[in-house]
Coordinates of C-alpha atoms in Angstrom, one line a residue:
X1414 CA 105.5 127.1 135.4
X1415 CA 108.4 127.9 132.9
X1416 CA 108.0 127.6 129.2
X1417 CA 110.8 126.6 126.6
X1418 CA 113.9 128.4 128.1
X1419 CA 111.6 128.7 131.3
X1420 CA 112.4 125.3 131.8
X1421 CA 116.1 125.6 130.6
X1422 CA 116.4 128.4 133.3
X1423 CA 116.1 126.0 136.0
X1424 CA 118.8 124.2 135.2
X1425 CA 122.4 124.6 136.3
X1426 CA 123.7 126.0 133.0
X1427 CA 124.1 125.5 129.2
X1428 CA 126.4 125.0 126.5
X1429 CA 124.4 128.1 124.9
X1430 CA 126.4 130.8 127.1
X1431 CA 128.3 128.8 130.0
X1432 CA 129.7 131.7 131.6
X1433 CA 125.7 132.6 132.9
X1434 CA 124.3 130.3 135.5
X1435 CA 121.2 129.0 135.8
X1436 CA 118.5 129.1 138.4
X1437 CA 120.2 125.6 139.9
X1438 CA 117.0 124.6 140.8
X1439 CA 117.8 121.3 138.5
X1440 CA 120.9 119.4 138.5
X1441 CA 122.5 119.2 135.1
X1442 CA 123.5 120.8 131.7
X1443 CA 122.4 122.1 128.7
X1444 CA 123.6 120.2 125.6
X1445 CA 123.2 121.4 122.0
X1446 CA 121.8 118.9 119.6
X1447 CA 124.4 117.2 117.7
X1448 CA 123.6 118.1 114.0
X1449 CA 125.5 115.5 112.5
X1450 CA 122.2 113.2 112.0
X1451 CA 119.3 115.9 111.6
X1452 CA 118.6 119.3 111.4
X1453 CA 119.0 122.0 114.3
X1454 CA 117.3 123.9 115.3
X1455 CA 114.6 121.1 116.6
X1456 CA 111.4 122.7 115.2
X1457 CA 108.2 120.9 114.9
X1458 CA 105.8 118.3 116.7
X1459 CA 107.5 116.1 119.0
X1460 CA 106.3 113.7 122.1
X1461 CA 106.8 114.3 125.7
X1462 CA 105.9 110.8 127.4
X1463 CA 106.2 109.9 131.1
X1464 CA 107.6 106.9 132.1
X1465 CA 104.2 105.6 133.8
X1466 CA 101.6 105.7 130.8
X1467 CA 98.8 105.1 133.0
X1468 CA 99.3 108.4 134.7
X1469 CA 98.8 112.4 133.2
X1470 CA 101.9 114.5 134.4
X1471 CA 100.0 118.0 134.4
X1472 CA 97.7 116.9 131.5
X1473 CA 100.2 115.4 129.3
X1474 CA 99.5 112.3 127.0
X1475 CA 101.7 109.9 125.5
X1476 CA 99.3 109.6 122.6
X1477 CA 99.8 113.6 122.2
X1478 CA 102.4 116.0 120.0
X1479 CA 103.5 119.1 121.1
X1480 CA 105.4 122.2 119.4
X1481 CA 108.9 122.2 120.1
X1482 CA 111.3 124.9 118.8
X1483 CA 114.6 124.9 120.5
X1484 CA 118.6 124.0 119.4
X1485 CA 119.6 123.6 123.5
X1486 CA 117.9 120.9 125.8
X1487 CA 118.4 118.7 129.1
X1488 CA 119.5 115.5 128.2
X1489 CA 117.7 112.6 130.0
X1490 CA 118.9 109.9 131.8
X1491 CA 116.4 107.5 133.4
X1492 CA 116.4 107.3 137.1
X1493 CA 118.9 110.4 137.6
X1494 CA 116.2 113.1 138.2
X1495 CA 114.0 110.7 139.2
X1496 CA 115.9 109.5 142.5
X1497 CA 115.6 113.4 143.8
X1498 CA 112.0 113.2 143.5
X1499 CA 111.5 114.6 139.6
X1500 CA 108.9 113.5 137.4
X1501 CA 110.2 114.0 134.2
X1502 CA 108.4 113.3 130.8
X1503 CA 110.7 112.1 127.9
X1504 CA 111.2 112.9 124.3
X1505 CA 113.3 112.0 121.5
X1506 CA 115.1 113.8 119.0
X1507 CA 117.2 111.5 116.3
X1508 CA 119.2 109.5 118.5
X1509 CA 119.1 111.9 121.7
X1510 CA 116.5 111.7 124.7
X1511 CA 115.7 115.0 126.7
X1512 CA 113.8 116.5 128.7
X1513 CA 110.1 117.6 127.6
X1514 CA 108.6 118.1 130.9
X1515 CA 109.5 118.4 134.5
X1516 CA 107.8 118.6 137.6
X1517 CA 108.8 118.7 141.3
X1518 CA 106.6 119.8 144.7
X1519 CA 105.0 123.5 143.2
X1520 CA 107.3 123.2 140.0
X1521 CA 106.7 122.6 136.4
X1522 CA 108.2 123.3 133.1
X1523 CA 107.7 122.3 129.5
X1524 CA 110.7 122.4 127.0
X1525 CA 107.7 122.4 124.1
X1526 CA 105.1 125.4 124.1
X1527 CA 101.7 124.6 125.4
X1528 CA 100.4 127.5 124.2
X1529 CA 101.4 126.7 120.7
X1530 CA 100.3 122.7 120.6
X1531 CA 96.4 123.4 120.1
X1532 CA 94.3 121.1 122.4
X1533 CA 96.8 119.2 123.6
X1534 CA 98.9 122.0 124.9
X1535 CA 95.7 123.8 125.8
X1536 CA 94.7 120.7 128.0
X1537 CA 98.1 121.2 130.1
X1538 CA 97.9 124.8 130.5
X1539 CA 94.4 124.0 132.1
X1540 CA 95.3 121.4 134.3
X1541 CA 98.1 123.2 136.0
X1542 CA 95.6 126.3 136.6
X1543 CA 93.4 123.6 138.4
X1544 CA 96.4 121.9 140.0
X1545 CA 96.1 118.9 138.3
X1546 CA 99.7 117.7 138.9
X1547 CA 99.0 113.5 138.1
X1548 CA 95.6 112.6 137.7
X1549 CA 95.0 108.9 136.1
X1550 CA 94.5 109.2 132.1
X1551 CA 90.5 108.2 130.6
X1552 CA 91.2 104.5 129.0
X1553 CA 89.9 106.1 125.5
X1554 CA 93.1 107.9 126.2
X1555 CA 95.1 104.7 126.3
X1556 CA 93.2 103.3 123.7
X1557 CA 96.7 104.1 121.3
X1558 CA 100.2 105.3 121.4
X1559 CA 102.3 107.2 119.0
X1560 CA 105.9 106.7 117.8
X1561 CA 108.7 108.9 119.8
X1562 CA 110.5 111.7 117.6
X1563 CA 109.9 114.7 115.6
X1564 CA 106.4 114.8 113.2
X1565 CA 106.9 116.3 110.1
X1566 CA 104.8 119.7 109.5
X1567 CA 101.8 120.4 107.2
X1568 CA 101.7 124.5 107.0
X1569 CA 99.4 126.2 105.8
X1570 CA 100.2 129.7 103.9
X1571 CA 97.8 132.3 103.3
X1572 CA 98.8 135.0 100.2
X1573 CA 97.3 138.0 102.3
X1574 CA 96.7 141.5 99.9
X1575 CA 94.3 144.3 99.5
X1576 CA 91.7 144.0 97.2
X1577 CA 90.4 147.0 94.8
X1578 CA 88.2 148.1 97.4
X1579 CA 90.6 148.0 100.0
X1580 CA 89.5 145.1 101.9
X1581 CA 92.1 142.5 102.9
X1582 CA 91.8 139.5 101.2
X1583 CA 93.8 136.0 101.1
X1584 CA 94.2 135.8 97.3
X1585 CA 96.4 133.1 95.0
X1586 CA 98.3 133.8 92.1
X1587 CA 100.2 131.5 89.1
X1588 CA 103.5 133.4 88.9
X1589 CA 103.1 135.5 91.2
X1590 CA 99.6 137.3 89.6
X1591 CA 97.0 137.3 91.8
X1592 CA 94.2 138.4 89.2
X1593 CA 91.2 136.6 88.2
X1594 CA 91.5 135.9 84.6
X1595 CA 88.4 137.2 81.8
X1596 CA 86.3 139.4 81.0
X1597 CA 83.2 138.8 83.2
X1598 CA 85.8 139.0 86.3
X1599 CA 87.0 142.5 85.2
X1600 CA 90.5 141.5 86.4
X1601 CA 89.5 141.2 90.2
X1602 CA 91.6 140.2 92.7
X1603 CA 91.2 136.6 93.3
X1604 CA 89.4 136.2 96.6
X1605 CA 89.9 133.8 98.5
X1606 CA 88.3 134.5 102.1
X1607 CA 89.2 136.2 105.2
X1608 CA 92.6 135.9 106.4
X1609 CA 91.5 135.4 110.0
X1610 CA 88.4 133.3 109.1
X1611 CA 90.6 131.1 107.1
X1612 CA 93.7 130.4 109.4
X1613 CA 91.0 129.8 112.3
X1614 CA 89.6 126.9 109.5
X1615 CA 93.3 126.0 108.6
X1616 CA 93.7 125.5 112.7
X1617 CA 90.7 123.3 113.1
X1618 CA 91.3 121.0 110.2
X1619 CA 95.1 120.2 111.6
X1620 CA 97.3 122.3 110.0
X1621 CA 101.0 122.1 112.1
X1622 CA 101.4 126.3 111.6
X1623 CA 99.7 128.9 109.9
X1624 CA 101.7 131.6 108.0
X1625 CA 100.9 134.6 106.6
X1626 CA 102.8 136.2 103.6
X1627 CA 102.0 140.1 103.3
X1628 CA 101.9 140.9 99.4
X1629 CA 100.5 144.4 100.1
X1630 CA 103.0 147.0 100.9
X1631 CA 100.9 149.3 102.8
X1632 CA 102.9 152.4 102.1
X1633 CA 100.0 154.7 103.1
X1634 CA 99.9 154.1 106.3
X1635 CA 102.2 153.9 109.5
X1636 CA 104.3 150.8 110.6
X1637 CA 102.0 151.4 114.2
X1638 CA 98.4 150.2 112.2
X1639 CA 99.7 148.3 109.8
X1640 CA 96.5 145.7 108.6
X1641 CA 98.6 142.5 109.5
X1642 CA 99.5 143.7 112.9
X1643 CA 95.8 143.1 113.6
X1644 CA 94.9 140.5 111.9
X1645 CA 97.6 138.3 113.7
X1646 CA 96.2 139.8 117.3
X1647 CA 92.8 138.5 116.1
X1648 CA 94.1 135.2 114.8
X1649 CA 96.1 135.0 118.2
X1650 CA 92.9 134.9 119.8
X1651 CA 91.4 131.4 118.7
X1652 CA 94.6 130.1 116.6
X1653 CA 97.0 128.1 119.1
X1654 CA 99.6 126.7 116.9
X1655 CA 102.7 129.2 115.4
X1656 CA 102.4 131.8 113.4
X1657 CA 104.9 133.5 111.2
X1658 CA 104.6 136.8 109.2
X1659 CA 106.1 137.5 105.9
X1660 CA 106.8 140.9 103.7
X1661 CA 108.4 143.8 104.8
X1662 CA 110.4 142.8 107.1
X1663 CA 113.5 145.1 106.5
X1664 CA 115.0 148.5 108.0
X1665 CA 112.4 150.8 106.1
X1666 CA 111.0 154.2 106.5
X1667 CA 107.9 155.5 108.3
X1668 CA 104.8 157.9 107.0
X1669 CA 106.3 160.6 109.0
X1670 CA 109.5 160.2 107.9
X1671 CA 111.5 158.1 110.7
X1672 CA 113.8 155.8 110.0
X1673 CA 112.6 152.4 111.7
X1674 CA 114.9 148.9 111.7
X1675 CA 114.0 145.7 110.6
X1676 CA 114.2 144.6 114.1
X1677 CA 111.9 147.0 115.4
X1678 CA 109.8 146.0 112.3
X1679 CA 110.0 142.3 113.9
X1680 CA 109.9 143.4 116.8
X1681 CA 105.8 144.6 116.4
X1682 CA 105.0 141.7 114.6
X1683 CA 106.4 139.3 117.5
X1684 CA 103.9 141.6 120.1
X1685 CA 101.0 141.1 118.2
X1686 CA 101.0 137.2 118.0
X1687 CA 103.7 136.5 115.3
X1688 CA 106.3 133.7 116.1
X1689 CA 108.6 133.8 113.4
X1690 CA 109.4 136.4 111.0
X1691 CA 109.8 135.4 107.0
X1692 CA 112.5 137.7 105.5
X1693 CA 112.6 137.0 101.4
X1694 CA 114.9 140.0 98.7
X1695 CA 116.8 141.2 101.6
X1696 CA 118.0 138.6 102.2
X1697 CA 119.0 137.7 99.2
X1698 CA 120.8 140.9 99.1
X1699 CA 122.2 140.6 102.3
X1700 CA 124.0 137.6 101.2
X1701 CA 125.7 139.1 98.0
X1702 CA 127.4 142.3 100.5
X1703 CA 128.5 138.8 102.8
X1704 CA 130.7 137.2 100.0
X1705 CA 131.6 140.8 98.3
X1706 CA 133.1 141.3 102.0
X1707 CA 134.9 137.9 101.8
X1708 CA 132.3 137.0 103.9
X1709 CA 132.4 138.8 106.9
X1710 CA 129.1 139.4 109.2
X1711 CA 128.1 143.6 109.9
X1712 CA 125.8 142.6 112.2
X1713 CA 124.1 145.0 111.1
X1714 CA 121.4 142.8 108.5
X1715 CA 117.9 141.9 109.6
X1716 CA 118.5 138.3 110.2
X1717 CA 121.4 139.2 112.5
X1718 CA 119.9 141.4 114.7
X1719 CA 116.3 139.6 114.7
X1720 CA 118.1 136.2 115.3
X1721 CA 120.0 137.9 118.1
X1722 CA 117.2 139.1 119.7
X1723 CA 114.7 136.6 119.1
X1724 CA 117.1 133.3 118.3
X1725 CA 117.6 131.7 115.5
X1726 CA 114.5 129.6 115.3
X1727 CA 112.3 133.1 114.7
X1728 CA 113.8 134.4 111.6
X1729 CA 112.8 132.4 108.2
X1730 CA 114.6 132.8 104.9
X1731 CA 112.2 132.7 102.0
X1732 CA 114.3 131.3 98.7
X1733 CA 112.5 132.0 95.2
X1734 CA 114.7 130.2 93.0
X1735 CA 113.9 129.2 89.3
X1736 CA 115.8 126.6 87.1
X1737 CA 118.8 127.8 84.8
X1738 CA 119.5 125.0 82.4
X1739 CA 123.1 124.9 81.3
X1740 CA 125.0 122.8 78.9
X1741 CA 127.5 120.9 81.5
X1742 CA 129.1 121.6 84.9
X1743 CA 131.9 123.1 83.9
X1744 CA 130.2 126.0 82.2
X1745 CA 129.2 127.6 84.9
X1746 CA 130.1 128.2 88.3
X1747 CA 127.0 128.1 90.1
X1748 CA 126.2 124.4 92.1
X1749 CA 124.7 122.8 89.7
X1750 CA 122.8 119.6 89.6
X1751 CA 121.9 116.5 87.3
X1752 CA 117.8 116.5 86.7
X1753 CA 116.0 113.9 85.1
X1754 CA 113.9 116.7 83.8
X1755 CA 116.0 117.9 80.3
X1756 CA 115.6 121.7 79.2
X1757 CA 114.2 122.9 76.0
X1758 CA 117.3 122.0 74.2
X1759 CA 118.1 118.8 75.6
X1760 CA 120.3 120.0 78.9
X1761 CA 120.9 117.9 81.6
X1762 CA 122.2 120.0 84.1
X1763 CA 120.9 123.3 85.4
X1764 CA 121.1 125.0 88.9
X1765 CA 118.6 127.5 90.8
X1766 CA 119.0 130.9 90.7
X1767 CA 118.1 133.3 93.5
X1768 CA 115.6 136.1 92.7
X1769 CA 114.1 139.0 94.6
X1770 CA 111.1 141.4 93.8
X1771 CA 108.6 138.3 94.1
X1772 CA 111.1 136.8 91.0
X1773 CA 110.3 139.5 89.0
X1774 CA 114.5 139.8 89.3
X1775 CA 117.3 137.3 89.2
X1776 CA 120.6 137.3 90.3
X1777 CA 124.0 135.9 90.2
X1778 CA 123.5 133.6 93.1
X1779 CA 122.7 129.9 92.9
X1780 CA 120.0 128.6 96.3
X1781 CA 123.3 127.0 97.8
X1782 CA 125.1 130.2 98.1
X1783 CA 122.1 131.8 99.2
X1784 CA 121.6 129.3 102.2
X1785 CA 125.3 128.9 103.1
X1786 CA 125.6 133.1 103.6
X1787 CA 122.1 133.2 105.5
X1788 CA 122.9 130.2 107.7
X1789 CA 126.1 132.3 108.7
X1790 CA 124.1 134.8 109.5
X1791 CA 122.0 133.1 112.1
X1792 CA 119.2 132.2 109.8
X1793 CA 117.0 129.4 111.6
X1794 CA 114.8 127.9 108.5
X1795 CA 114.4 127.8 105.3
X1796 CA 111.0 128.7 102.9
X1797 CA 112.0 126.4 99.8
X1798 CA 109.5 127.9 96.8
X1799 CA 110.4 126.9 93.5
X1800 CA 109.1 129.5 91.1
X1801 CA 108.9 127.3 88.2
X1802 CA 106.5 125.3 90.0
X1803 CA 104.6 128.0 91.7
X1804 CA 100.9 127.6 91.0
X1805 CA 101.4 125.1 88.9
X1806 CA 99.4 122.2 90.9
X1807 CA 102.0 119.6 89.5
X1808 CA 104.1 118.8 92.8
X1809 CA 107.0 120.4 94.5
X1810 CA 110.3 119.7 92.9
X1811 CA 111.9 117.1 94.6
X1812 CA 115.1 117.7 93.1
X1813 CA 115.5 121.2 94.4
X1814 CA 114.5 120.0 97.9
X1815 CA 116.5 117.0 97.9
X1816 CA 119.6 119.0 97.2
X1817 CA 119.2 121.9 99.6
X1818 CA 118.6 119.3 102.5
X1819 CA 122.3 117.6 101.4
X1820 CA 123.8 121.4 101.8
X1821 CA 122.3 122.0 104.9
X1822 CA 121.6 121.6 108.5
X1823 CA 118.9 124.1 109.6
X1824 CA 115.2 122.9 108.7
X1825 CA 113.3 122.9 105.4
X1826 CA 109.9 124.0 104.6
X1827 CA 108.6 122.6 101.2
X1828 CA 106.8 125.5 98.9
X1829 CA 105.6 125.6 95.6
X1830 CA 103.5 122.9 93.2
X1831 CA 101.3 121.7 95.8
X1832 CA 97.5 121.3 94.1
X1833 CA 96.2 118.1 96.1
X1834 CA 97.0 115.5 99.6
X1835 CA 99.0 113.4 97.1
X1836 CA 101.6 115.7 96.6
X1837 CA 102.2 116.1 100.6
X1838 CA 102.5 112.5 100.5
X1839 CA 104.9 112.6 97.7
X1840 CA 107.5 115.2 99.1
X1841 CA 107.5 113.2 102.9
X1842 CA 107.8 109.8 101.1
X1843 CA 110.5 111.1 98.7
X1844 CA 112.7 113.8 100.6
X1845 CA 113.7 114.4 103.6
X1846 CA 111.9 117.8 103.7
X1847 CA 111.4 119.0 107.6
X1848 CA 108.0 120.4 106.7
X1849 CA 105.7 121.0 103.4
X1850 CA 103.3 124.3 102.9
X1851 CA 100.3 124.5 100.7
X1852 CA 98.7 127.7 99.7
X1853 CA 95.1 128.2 98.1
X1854 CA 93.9 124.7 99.0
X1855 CA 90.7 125.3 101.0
X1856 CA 89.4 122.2 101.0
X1857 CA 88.2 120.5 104.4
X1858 CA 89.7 116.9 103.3
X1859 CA 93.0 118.2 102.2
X1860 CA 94.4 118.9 106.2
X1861 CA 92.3 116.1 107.8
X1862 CA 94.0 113.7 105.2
X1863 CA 97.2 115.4 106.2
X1864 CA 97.0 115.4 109.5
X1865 CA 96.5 111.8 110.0
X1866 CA 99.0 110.7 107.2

């Protein structure tokens, strides 16, 4: 059984590196997806549907999603395998049909991760240790199909911190203060829940992924027990859909003095259950020393040497940009747009300035900058926050992610404004956003709404 490039293995080569040859145990090449006509890397919940319906290739459903996350795949063309004696299941990406499962005699391979699609993928991974190659599917089963194509994502973020008693909590702040407000609360940290108690609750309601942003900086203890490290080997455990880890993900220094590297940083996360990294202020930083070289890449930053290691598809920019207004255009030169949302004197214009520190800090850099440099860099996603709307419960800005979806080509994450299901609805119907996240909403009808929108 081969998973993701598992399956890509077995094939005779790829565009990705063609001087390395496969396995040759499949006929054919690896094609990157054309980018012209959606966003690459191919990250999300897709199909994988066999050309007889009535018939479960190793567990798999047409009436199923599974998670994807890839920028190479086989493409398919019916009958071509199929004549040697393949079963192949299809999916669709845009306008291009590849390969999302194979099988042949004692082989089988997914391009999506079982391991990583909840019950669905769970039910696969089952049937092939039980040697359940093509068993006929329950009529309930057949009862419905869904469309081909990529699923938009509902994630769920949890705001994970210590409390005053040390405890690790998932809090919530508006603007980034995460204190309960009042005298009777005494200024407590806002409590939340249980960071592993609440992403298994995120999981069983439907969220798409679960990620964790790390607002505690731990300095008093070494990188080896760092808190998060075992909270995501304990979510790992009953939470089957990706996870990614954000906050402190940078070359840093240890207790004891030793210099560690933000891919070794990475690199811990990704062994105890993480499978992207979110890197935020570094980045941002990282991006003003690429265009005060004239841009030129070290190779040296955190995204390039995660991305290297790990592909592009693990390493997440977070943006925290905030709206500048400005008189017209030509007064600044930052990309600027037209809102229908005037400033306190009237302005019609403004564009969104980076910031680090949690936006305690701006800088001279407007989000299209910011994404251009990180994209170079090997950057697989962007974490879209807006921090004008962050924990305000009035709705993502549409603006903002409308215009960093016409300046880009790797995948966006909605962030920031989310307070009930309507705004979800809102920022799919309105953008072209890749995926939404919500923080702080805990409510049991908010992801089962979701989930089935």
């Amino acid at each position: 059984m081969g998973i993701c490039v598992g399956l890509q293995a077995l094939f005779d080569g790829s565009q990705e590196d063609p001087d390395v040859p496969g396995l040759g145990l499949i006929p054919g090449q690896l094609k990157k997806f054309d980018a012209s006509d959606k966003s690459v890397p191919h990250i999300g919940w897709n199909s994988a549907r066999a050309l007889d319906e009535s018939q479960s290739l190793w567990g798999l459903r047409s009436n199923s999603k599974y998670y994807y996350v890839h920028s190479y795949a086989a493409p398919h063309e019916e009958g071509v395998l199929e004549k040697d004696g393949w079963t192949v299941a299809r999916a669709r990406y845009g306008n291009e049909d590849f390969i999302g499962a194979i099988s042949k005699d004692n082989i089988f391979a997914t391009q999506f991760h079982p391991e990583k699609s909840g019950t669905a993928g769970l039910r696969v991974i089952s049937a092939f240790l039980n040697s359940q190659r093509l068993q006929p599917l329950p009529v309930n089963a057949l009862a419905h199909s869904i469309q081909d194509g990529l699923t938009r994502r509902v994630i769920a973020c949890l705001d994970v911190r210590t409390n005053d008693s040390g405890d690790l909590v998932v809090t919530k702040g508006d603007q980034y203060d995460v204190r309960e407000k009042g005298a009777a609360s005494g200024g407590a940290v806002r409590n939340l829940g249980k960071p592993v108690d609440m992403a298994k609750r995120y999981y069983e309601q439907g969220s798409d992924e679960v990620t964790f942003l790390n607002i505690t900086s731990f300095r008093n203890c070494p990188l080896a027990d760092t808190p998060m490290l075992e909270i995501l080997r304990l979510t790992s455990e009953t939470v089957f859909v990706p996870l990614t880890i954000g906050g402190g993900i940078r070359d840093t220094v240890d207790t004891d003095g030793t210099k560690v590297p933000a891919l070794d940083v990475a690199t811990m996360y990704f062994k105890s259950g993480a499978d992207k990294v979110s890197i935020g202020s570094d980045a941002v930083l990282a991006a003003e020393n690429y265009y005060a070289s004239g841009r030129k890449l070290t190779g040296t930053t955190a995204i390039e040497t995660i991305s290297r290691a790990y592909g592009n598809q693990a390493v997440v920019i977070s943006v925290d940009p905030r709206r500048v207004y400005v008189p017209s255009p030509d007064s600044t030169a930052h990309h600027v747009i037209q809102t229908a949302f005037p400033g306190p004197n009237g302005e019609q214009h403004c564009w969104y300035q980076c910031t680090i520190k949690g936006g305690r800090e701006g800088r001279d850099m407007d989000v299209i900058q910011l994404i251009t440099a990180v994209s170079a860099m090997g950057a697989g996603e962007i974490l879209l926050n807006c921090i004008d709307k962050d924990g305000s419960n009035s709705g993502f800005d549409l603006e903002l992610i409308n215009d960093v979806k016409a300046n880009t080509e790797i995948p966006v994450i909605a962030s920031s404004g989310a307070g009930n299901p309507g705004h979800f609805e809102e920022v799919f119907e309105r953008t072209s956003t890749d995926a939404a996240l919500g923080a702080g909403m805990v409510s049991s009808p908010l992801f089962f709404f979701l989930h089935f929108w």
